[in-house]
Amino acid sequence: MFRRLLPVAALIATMLTAAPPAHAATNYGAAGPYATAVEVGAVNTLYYPRDIARSTRRHPVIVWGNGTFAFPVVYRDLMLQWASHGFIVSAANTPMSNLGISMRAGIDALAARDADPSSVFHGKVDLEHIGASGHSQGGAAAIVVGDDPRVDTILPIQPGPLANIDAVDGPAFLMAGQYDSIVFPALVKSFYNDADHIPAIYGEVRRADHFTVVGDPGPFAAPTTAWFRFQLMGDQEARALFYGPNCGICTDTGTWSDVRRNALVP
């Protein structure tokens, strides 16, 4: 009888000592501590912490590509969300962003302004930590720009097909919408499947269609903010949402209809 009880006892002990699922105490979907400002330029629109000139730190950069026929104002709420968490967002003004030309130009322009003593961005741009993101055609552009050695990580949202993820060197978080009938989840999964040379995560947002991220970004706000907080700022609480055996998005079935992580994700 005691021999039969031993496996049960061992199982109970394992359950009691196993690491619990990671749930962030920080609400990454809420606005961050920075008041924000917007600057519309000829090539890019900047979203950034309003008092950046008085900041005591350098701020990481996110370059953004729009969907087809869209402009940064369409994604304004998401851009301001990131800026409120301390990022400088350079959104390409072009509605045809697939080649990533304006996104790369955004990095060049911020480097020049960081070096310009007369600029509010002088000495405030963290050019060592740069991420690329975008939606639809702009999601493909984020993958295209991912081959730039200055870009550390990519976050394509429902990316179009015209990109080659084999050229990307940094970690990738590929987001799909469960009910997307324009960029089907299977198309995003194909990028994920090809990304076997880098740490890659596929996240399919439950009940999201192709335009859920437009305007109020809803369920896209928190995970995108957390990803960049982790990858570009070293936020370890945010890291636990993506990495580890009990990662937060792995257990959050309310937000995600499908989550996959390849063998290179710790």
mmCIF file of C-alpha atoms in Angstrom:
data_model
loop_
_atom_site.group_PDB
_atom_site.id
_atom_site.type_symbol
_atom_site.label_atom_id
_atom_site.label_comp_id
_atom_site.label_asym_id
_atom_site.label_seq_id
_atom_site.Cartn_x
_atom_site.Cartn_y
_atom_site.Cartn_z
ATOM 1 C CA MET A 1 0.000 0.000 0.000
ATOM 2 C CA PHE A 2 2.784 2.456 0.904
ATOM 3 C CA ARG A 3 4.490 1.750 -2.408
ATOM 4 C CA ARG A 4 1.328 2.797 -4.232
ATOM 5 C CA LEU A 5 1.191 6.074 -2.282
ATOM 6 C CA LEU A 6 4.780 7.095 -3.021
ATOM 7 C CA PRO A 7 4.201 8.153 -6.656
ATOM 8 C CA VAL A 8 1.162 10.184 -5.544
ATOM 9 C CA ALA A 9 3.181 11.874 -2.805
ATOM 10 C CA ALA A 10 5.962 12.660 -5.271
ATOM 11 C CA LEU A 11 3.447 14.138 -7.693
ATOM 12 C CA ILE A 12 1.961 16.354 -4.993
ATOM 13 C CA ALA A 13 5.434 17.525 -3.963
ATOM 14 C CA THR A 14 6.259 18.377 -7.566
ATOM 15 C CA MET A 15 3.038 20.367 -7.933
ATOM 16 C CA LEU A 16 3.774 22.297 -4.760
ATOM 17 C CA THR A 17 7.328 23.184 -5.749
ATOM 18 C CA ALA A 18 6.748 23.904 -9.461
ATOM 19 C CA ALA A 19 7.161 27.509 -10.569
ATOM 20 C CA PRO A 20 3.788 29.257 -10.886
ATOM 21 C CA PRO A 21 2.764 30.946 -14.143
ATOM 22 C CA ALA A 22 4.288 34.406 -14.584
ATOM 23 C CA HIS A 23 1.728 37.190 -14.228
ATOM 24 C CA ALA A 24 3.048 40.748 -14.382
ATOM 25 C CA ALA A 25 2.265 43.067 -11.495
ATOM 26 C CA THR A 26 2.848 45.982 -13.861
ATOM 27 C CA ASN A 27 -0.072 46.835 -16.144
ATOM 28 C CA TYR A 28 1.789 47.184 -19.429
ATOM 29 C CA GLY A 29 -1.419 48.145 -21.188
ATOM 30 C CA ALA A 30 -1.706 51.316 -19.105
ATOM 31 C CA ALA A 31 0.041 54.568 -19.939
ATOM 32 C CA GLY A 32 3.572 54.867 -18.614
ATOM 33 C CA PRO A 33 5.041 57.628 -16.430
ATOM 34 C CA TYR A 34 6.044 60.022 -19.236
ATOM 35 C CA ALA A 35 3.937 62.831 -20.636
ATOM 36 C CA THR A 36 4.197 62.694 -24.421
ATOM 37 C CA ALA A 37 4.723 64.925 -27.428
ATOM 38 C CA VAL A 38 4.323 64.557 -31.185
ATOM 39 C CA GLU A 39 6.423 66.070 -33.953
ATOM 40 C CA VAL A 40 5.282 65.662 -37.557
ATOM 41 C CA GLY A 41 8.151 65.832 -40.030
ATOM 42 C CA ALA A 42 8.446 65.424 -43.784
ATOM 43 C CA VAL A 43 9.571 61.783 -43.657
ATOM 44 C CA ASN A 44 8.728 60.574 -40.148
ATOM 45 C CA THR A 45 6.450 61.451 -37.257
ATOM 46 C CA LEU A 46 8.039 61.317 -33.813
ATOM 47 C CA TYR A 47 6.245 60.306 -30.613
ATOM 48 C CA TYR A 48 8.418 60.813 -27.550
ATOM 49 C CA PRO A 49 8.583 61.809 -23.867
ATOM 50 C CA ARG A 50 7.647 65.489 -23.726
ATOM 51 C CA ASP A 51 10.399 66.515 -21.300
ATOM 52 C CA ILE A 52 13.121 64.568 -23.066
ATOM 53 C CA ALA A 53 15.468 67.566 -23.100
ATOM 54 C CA ARG A 54 15.571 67.421 -19.288
ATOM 55 C CA SER A 55 15.739 63.638 -19.079
ATOM 56 C CA THR A 56 18.639 62.113 -17.168
ATOM 57 C CA ARG A 57 18.768 59.044 -19.414
ATOM 58 C CA ARG A 58 18.918 57.967 -23.036
ATOM 59 C CA HIS A 59 15.696 56.620 -24.527
ATOM 60 C CA PRO A 60 15.469 53.523 -26.761
ATOM 61 C CA VAL A 61 14.060 53.844 -30.274
ATOM 62 C CA ILE A 62 11.205 52.060 -32.050
ATOM 63 C CA VAL A 63 10.828 52.532 -35.807
ATOM 64 C CA TRP A 64 7.344 51.935 -37.192
ATOM 65 C CA GLY A 65 5.853 51.046 -40.595
ATOM 66 C CA ASN A 66 2.208 51.669 -41.493
ATOM 67 C CA GLY A 67 -0.236 49.374 -43.191
ATOM 68 C CA THR A 68 -1.097 49.911 -46.845
ATOM 69 C CA PHE A 69 -2.559 53.390 -47.488
ATOM 70 C CA ALA A 70 -2.309 54.209 -43.772
ATOM 71 C CA PHE A 71 -0.417 56.964 -41.956
ATOM 72 C CA PRO A 72 0.992 57.221 -38.411
ATOM 73 C CA VAL A 73 -2.083 59.058 -37.114
ATOM 74 C CA VAL A 74 -4.063 55.837 -37.625
ATOM 75 C CA TYR A 75 -1.876 54.172 -34.982
ATOM 76 C CA ARG A 76 -1.493 57.259 -32.807
ATOM 77 C CA ASP A 77 -2.758 55.647 -29.589
ATOM 78 C CA LEU A 78 -0.228 52.805 -29.812
ATOM 79 C CA MET A 79 2.627 55.185 -30.632
ATOM 80 C CA LEU A 80 1.752 57.401 -27.650
ATOM 81 C CA GLN A 81 1.465 54.317 -25.435
ATOM 82 C CA TRP A 82 5.061 53.388 -26.237
ATOM 83 C CA ALA A 83 6.264 56.981 -25.870
ATOM 84 C CA SER A 84 4.653 57.179 -22.416
ATOM 85 C CA HIS A 85 6.873 54.262 -21.374
ATOM 86 C CA GLY A 86 9.997 56.148 -22.375
ATOM 87 C CA PHE A 87 10.521 55.187 -26.016
ATOM 88 C CA ILE A 88 11.207 57.474 -28.946
ATOM 89 C CA VAL A 89 8.960 56.245 -31.756
ATOM 90 C CA SER A 90 9.857 57.197 -35.319
ATOM 91 C CA ALA A 91 6.873 56.349 -37.524
ATOM 92 C CA ALA A 92 7.358 56.429 -41.287
ATOM 93 C CA ASN A 93 4.918 58.833 -42.947
ATOM 94 C CA THR A 94 4.646 56.737 -46.092
ATOM 95 C CA PRO A 95 1.537 54.602 -46.753
ATOM 96 C CA MET A 96 3.735 52.190 -48.739
ATOM 97 C CA SER A 97 6.350 51.176 -46.197
ATOM 98 C CA ASN A 98 7.314 47.672 -47.312
ATOM 99 C CA LEU A 99 10.891 48.509 -48.342
ATOM 100 C CA GLY A 100 11.623 50.050 -44.953
ATOM 101 C CA ILE A 101 13.429 53.037 -46.498
ATOM 102 C CA SER A 102 11.720 55.660 -44.330
ATOM 103 C CA MET A 103 12.175 53.507 -41.228
ATOM 104 C CA ARG A 104 15.935 53.336 -41.773
ATOM 105 C CA ALA A 105 15.932 57.070 -42.504
ATOM 106 C CA GLY A 106 14.257 57.571 -39.138
ATOM 107 C CA ILE A 107 17.220 55.967 -37.387
ATOM 108 C CA ASP A 108 19.636 58.159 -39.361
ATOM 109 C CA ALA A 109 17.668 61.302 -38.499
ATOM 110 C CA LEU A 110 17.580 60.516 -34.781
ATOM 111 C CA ALA A 111 21.320 59.811 -34.799
ATOM 112 C CA ALA A 112 21.886 63.245 -36.328
ATOM 113 C CA ARG A 113 19.644 64.948 -33.797
ATOM 114 C CA ASP A 114 21.275 63.113 -30.922
ATOM 115 C CA ALA A 115 24.603 64.599 -32.061
ATOM 116 C CA ASP A 116 23.183 68.122 -32.535
ATOM 117 C CA PRO A 117 23.723 70.339 -29.451
ATOM 118 C CA SER A 118 20.777 72.539 -30.487
ATOM 119 C CA SER A 119 18.285 69.648 -30.561
ATOM 120 C CA VAL A 120 16.025 68.586 -27.690
ATOM 121 C CA PHE A 121 17.177 65.050 -28.521
ATOM 122 C CA HIS A 122 20.863 65.886 -27.979
ATOM 123 C CA GLY A 123 22.428 63.104 -25.919
ATOM 124 C CA LYS A 124 19.000 61.562 -25.219
ATOM 125 C CA VAL A 125 18.681 58.912 -27.957
ATOM 126 C CA ASP A 126 19.730 55.365 -27.067
ATOM 127 C CA LEU A 127 21.028 54.242 -30.446
ATOM 128 C CA GLU A 128 22.299 50.995 -28.912
ATOM 129 C CA HIS A 129 18.734 49.765 -28.345
ATOM 130 C CA ILE A 130 16.469 49.938 -31.382
ATOM 131 C CA GLY A 131 13.371 47.915 -32.228
ATOM 132 C CA ALA A 132 11.299 47.700 -35.405
ATOM 133 C CA SER A 133 7.552 47.212 -35.595
ATOM 134 C CA GLY A 134 4.677 47.799 -37.969
ATOM 135 C CA HIS A 135 1.265 46.611 -39.052
ATOM 136 C CA SER A 136 0.306 44.666 -42.176
ATOM 137 C CA GLN A 137 2.550 45.984 -44.975
ATOM 138 C CA GLY A 138 4.439 47.791 -42.218
ATOM 139 C CA GLY A 139 4.788 44.499 -40.360
ATOM 140 C CA ALA A 140 6.591 43.130 -43.394
ATOM 141 C CA ALA A 141 8.711 46.295 -43.364
ATOM 142 C CA ALA A 142 9.683 45.595 -39.756
ATOM 143 C CA ILE A 143 11.015 42.216 -40.916
ATOM 144 C CA VAL A 144 12.839 43.868 -43.827
ATOM 145 C CA VAL A 145 14.448 46.422 -41.487
ATOM 146 C CA GLY A 146 15.374 43.601 -39.130
ATOM 147 C CA ASP A 147 18.417 42.916 -41.290
ATOM 148 C CA ASP A 148 19.835 46.319 -40.283
ATOM 149 C CA PRO A 149 22.654 45.745 -37.757
ATOM 150 C CA ARG A 150 21.355 48.678 -35.720
ATOM 151 C CA VAL A 151 18.025 46.910 -35.063
ATOM 152 C CA ASP A 152 18.013 44.643 -32.005
ATOM 153 C CA THR A 153 14.536 43.122 -32.157
ATOM 154 C CA ILE A 154 11.437 43.055 -34.354
ATOM 155 C CA LEU A 155 7.734 42.981 -33.545
ATOM 156 C CA PRO A 156 5.727 42.539 -36.764
ATOM 157 C CA ILE A 157 1.966 42.850 -36.276
ATOM 158 C CA GLN A 158 -0.032 40.841 -38.837
ATOM 159 C CA PRO A 159 2.816 41.206 -41.363
ATOM 160 C CA GLY A 160 2.280 41.040 -45.101
ATOM 161 C CA PRO A 161 4.156 38.427 -47.135
ATOM 162 C CA LEU A 162 6.839 40.519 -48.849
ATOM 163 C CA ALA A 163 9.752 39.983 -46.483
ATOM 164 C CA ASN A 164 12.502 37.481 -45.728
ATOM 165 C CA ILE A 165 12.906 36.704 -42.050
ATOM 166 C CA ASP A 166 16.048 34.652 -42.753
ATOM 167 C CA ALA A 167 18.006 37.935 -42.812
ATOM 168 C CA VAL A 168 16.877 38.994 -39.315
ATOM 169 C CA ASP A 169 19.478 38.648 -36.552
ATOM 170 C CA GLY A 170 17.601 39.566 -33.367
ATOM 171 C CA PRO A 171 14.674 38.096 -31.415
ATOM 172 C CA ALA A 172 11.244 38.250 -33.073
ATOM 173 C CA PHE A 173 7.737 38.452 -31.641
ATOM 174 C CA LEU A 174 5.286 37.802 -34.482
ATOM 175 C CA MET A 175 1.682 38.760 -33.770
ATOM 176 C CA ALA A 176 -1.409 37.513 -35.593
ATOM 177 C CA GLY A 177 -5.159 37.984 -35.156
ATOM 178 C CA GLN A 178 -7.347 34.925 -34.697
ATOM 179 C CA TYR A 179 -10.057 36.302 -37.010
ATOM 180 C CA ASP A 180 -7.790 38.158 -39.444
ATOM 181 C CA SER A 181 -9.171 37.546 -42.949
ATOM 182 C CA ILE A 182 -6.581 39.741 -44.698
ATOM 183 C CA VAL A 183 -3.330 38.412 -43.251
ATOM 184 C CA PHE A 184 -4.378 34.936 -42.215
ATOM 185 C CA PRO A 185 -2.729 33.530 -39.070
ATOM 186 C CA ALA A 186 -1.190 30.782 -41.218
ATOM 187 C CA LEU A 187 0.813 33.419 -43.100
ATOM 188 C CA VAL A 188 2.261 34.772 -39.850
ATOM 189 C CA LYS A 189 3.008 31.233 -38.701
ATOM 190 C CA SER A 190 5.018 30.703 -41.883
ATOM 191 C CA PHE A 191 7.340 33.535 -40.836
ATOM 192 C CA TYR A 192 7.587 31.981 -37.384
ATOM 193 C CA ASN A 193 8.410 28.572 -38.838
ATOM 194 C CA ASP A 194 11.150 30.103 -40.993
ATOM 195 C CA ALA A 195 12.670 31.930 -38.024
ATOM 196 C CA ASP A 196 14.513 28.879 -36.730
ATOM 197 C CA HIS A 197 17.844 30.737 -36.515
ATOM 198 C CA ILE A 198 16.697 33.333 -33.946
ATOM 199 C CA PRO A 199 14.594 33.283 -30.765
ATOM 200 C CA ALA A 200 11.060 33.587 -32.156
ATOM 201 C CA ILE A 201 7.614 33.733 -30.579
ATOM 202 C CA TYR A 202 4.256 33.518 -32.332
ATOM 203 C CA GLY A 203 1.283 35.069 -30.561
ATOM 204 C CA GLU A 204 -2.250 34.927 -31.957
ATOM 205 C CA VAL A 205 -4.564 37.439 -30.302
ATOM 206 C CA ARG A 206 -7.926 35.891 -29.484
ATOM 207 C CA ARG A 207 -10.878 37.362 -31.418
ATOM 208 C CA ALA A 208 -8.700 40.002 -33.110
ATOM 209 C CA ASP A 209 -9.273 40.896 -36.754
ATOM 210 C CA HIS A 210 -6.968 42.799 -39.074
ATOM 211 C CA PHE A 211 -8.030 46.220 -37.801
ATOM 212 C CA THR A 212 -8.198 45.593 -34.041
ATOM 213 C CA VAL A 213 -4.853 47.371 -33.585
ATOM 214 C CA VAL A 214 -6.080 50.485 -35.425
ATOM 215 C CA GLY A 215 -7.213 53.372 -33.221
ATOM 216 C CA ASP A 216 -7.473 52.010 -29.691
ATOM 217 C CA PRO A 217 -4.939 49.133 -29.852
ATOM 218 C CA GLY A 218 -6.835 47.166 -27.206
ATOM 219 C CA PRO A 219 -5.212 43.757 -26.616
ATOM 220 C CA PHE A 220 -2.119 44.728 -28.622
ATOM 221 C CA ALA A 221 -1.065 47.515 -26.240
ATOM 222 C CA ALA A 222 0.157 45.468 -23.272
ATOM 223 C CA PRO A 223 2.176 42.713 -24.997
ATOM 224 C CA THR A 224 3.870 45.078 -27.434
ATOM 225 C CA THR A 225 4.838 47.456 -24.638
ATOM 226 C CA ALA A 226 6.098 44.590 -22.501
ATOM 227 C CA TRP A 227 8.135 43.126 -25.378
ATOM 228 C CA PHE A 228 9.958 46.395 -26.000
ATOM 229 C CA ARG A 229 10.359 47.058 -22.264
ATOM 230 C CA PHE A 230 12.070 43.670 -22.023
ATOM 231 C CA GLN A 231 14.124 43.725 -25.209
ATOM 232 C CA LEU A 232 15.197 47.395 -25.208
ATOM 233 C CA MET A 233 15.120 48.330 -21.516
ATOM 234 C CA GLY A 234 15.994 45.054 -19.815
ATOM 235 C CA ASP A 235 12.748 44.909 -17.813
ATOM 236 C CA GLN A 236 12.939 41.502 -16.109
ATOM 237 C CA GLU A 237 9.289 41.484 -15.052
ATOM 238 C CA ALA A 238 8.362 41.912 -18.712
ATOM 239 C CA ARG A 239 10.842 39.170 -19.643
ATOM 240 C CA ALA A 240 8.849 36.650 -17.599
ATOM 241 C CA LEU A 241 5.841 37.234 -19.833
ATOM 242 C CA PHE A 242 7.725 35.757 -22.799
ATOM 243 C CA TYR A 243 10.597 33.595 -21.556
ATOM 244 C CA GLY A 244 10.816 30.754 -19.074
ATOM 245 C CA PRO A 245 8.853 27.509 -18.665
ATOM 246 C CA ASN A 246 5.749 29.245 -17.265
ATOM 247 C CA CYS A 247 5.777 32.417 -19.341
ATOM 248 C CA GLY A 248 2.846 34.772 -18.905
ATOM 249 C CA ILE A 249 1.565 34.708 -22.462
ATOM 250 C CA CYS A 250 1.882 30.909 -22.488
ATOM 251 C CA THR A 251 -0.765 30.589 -19.777
ATOM 252 C CA ASP A 252 -2.992 33.576 -20.640
ATOM 253 C CA THR A 253 -5.643 31.822 -22.721
ATOM 254 C CA GLY A 254 -8.005 34.759 -22.339
ATOM 255 C CA THR A 255 -5.775 36.977 -24.490
ATOM 256 C CA TRP A 256 -4.148 34.396 -26.747
ATOM 257 C CA SER A 257 -5.732 31.748 -28.958
ATOM 258 C CA ASP A 258 -2.319 30.306 -29.902
ATOM 259 C CA VAL A 259 1.207 30.855 -28.571
ATOM 260 C CA ARG A 260 4.319 29.137 -29.950
ATOM 261 C CA ARG A 261 7.970 29.532 -28.989
ATOM 262 C CA ASN A 262 10.852 27.966 -30.836
ATOM 263 C CA ALA A 263 13.756 26.056 -29.328
ATOM 264 C CA LEU A 264 15.971 29.151 -29.132
ATOM 265 C CA VAL A 265 13.651 30.941 -26.684
ATOM 266 C CA PRO A 266 15.060 30.445 -23.153
#
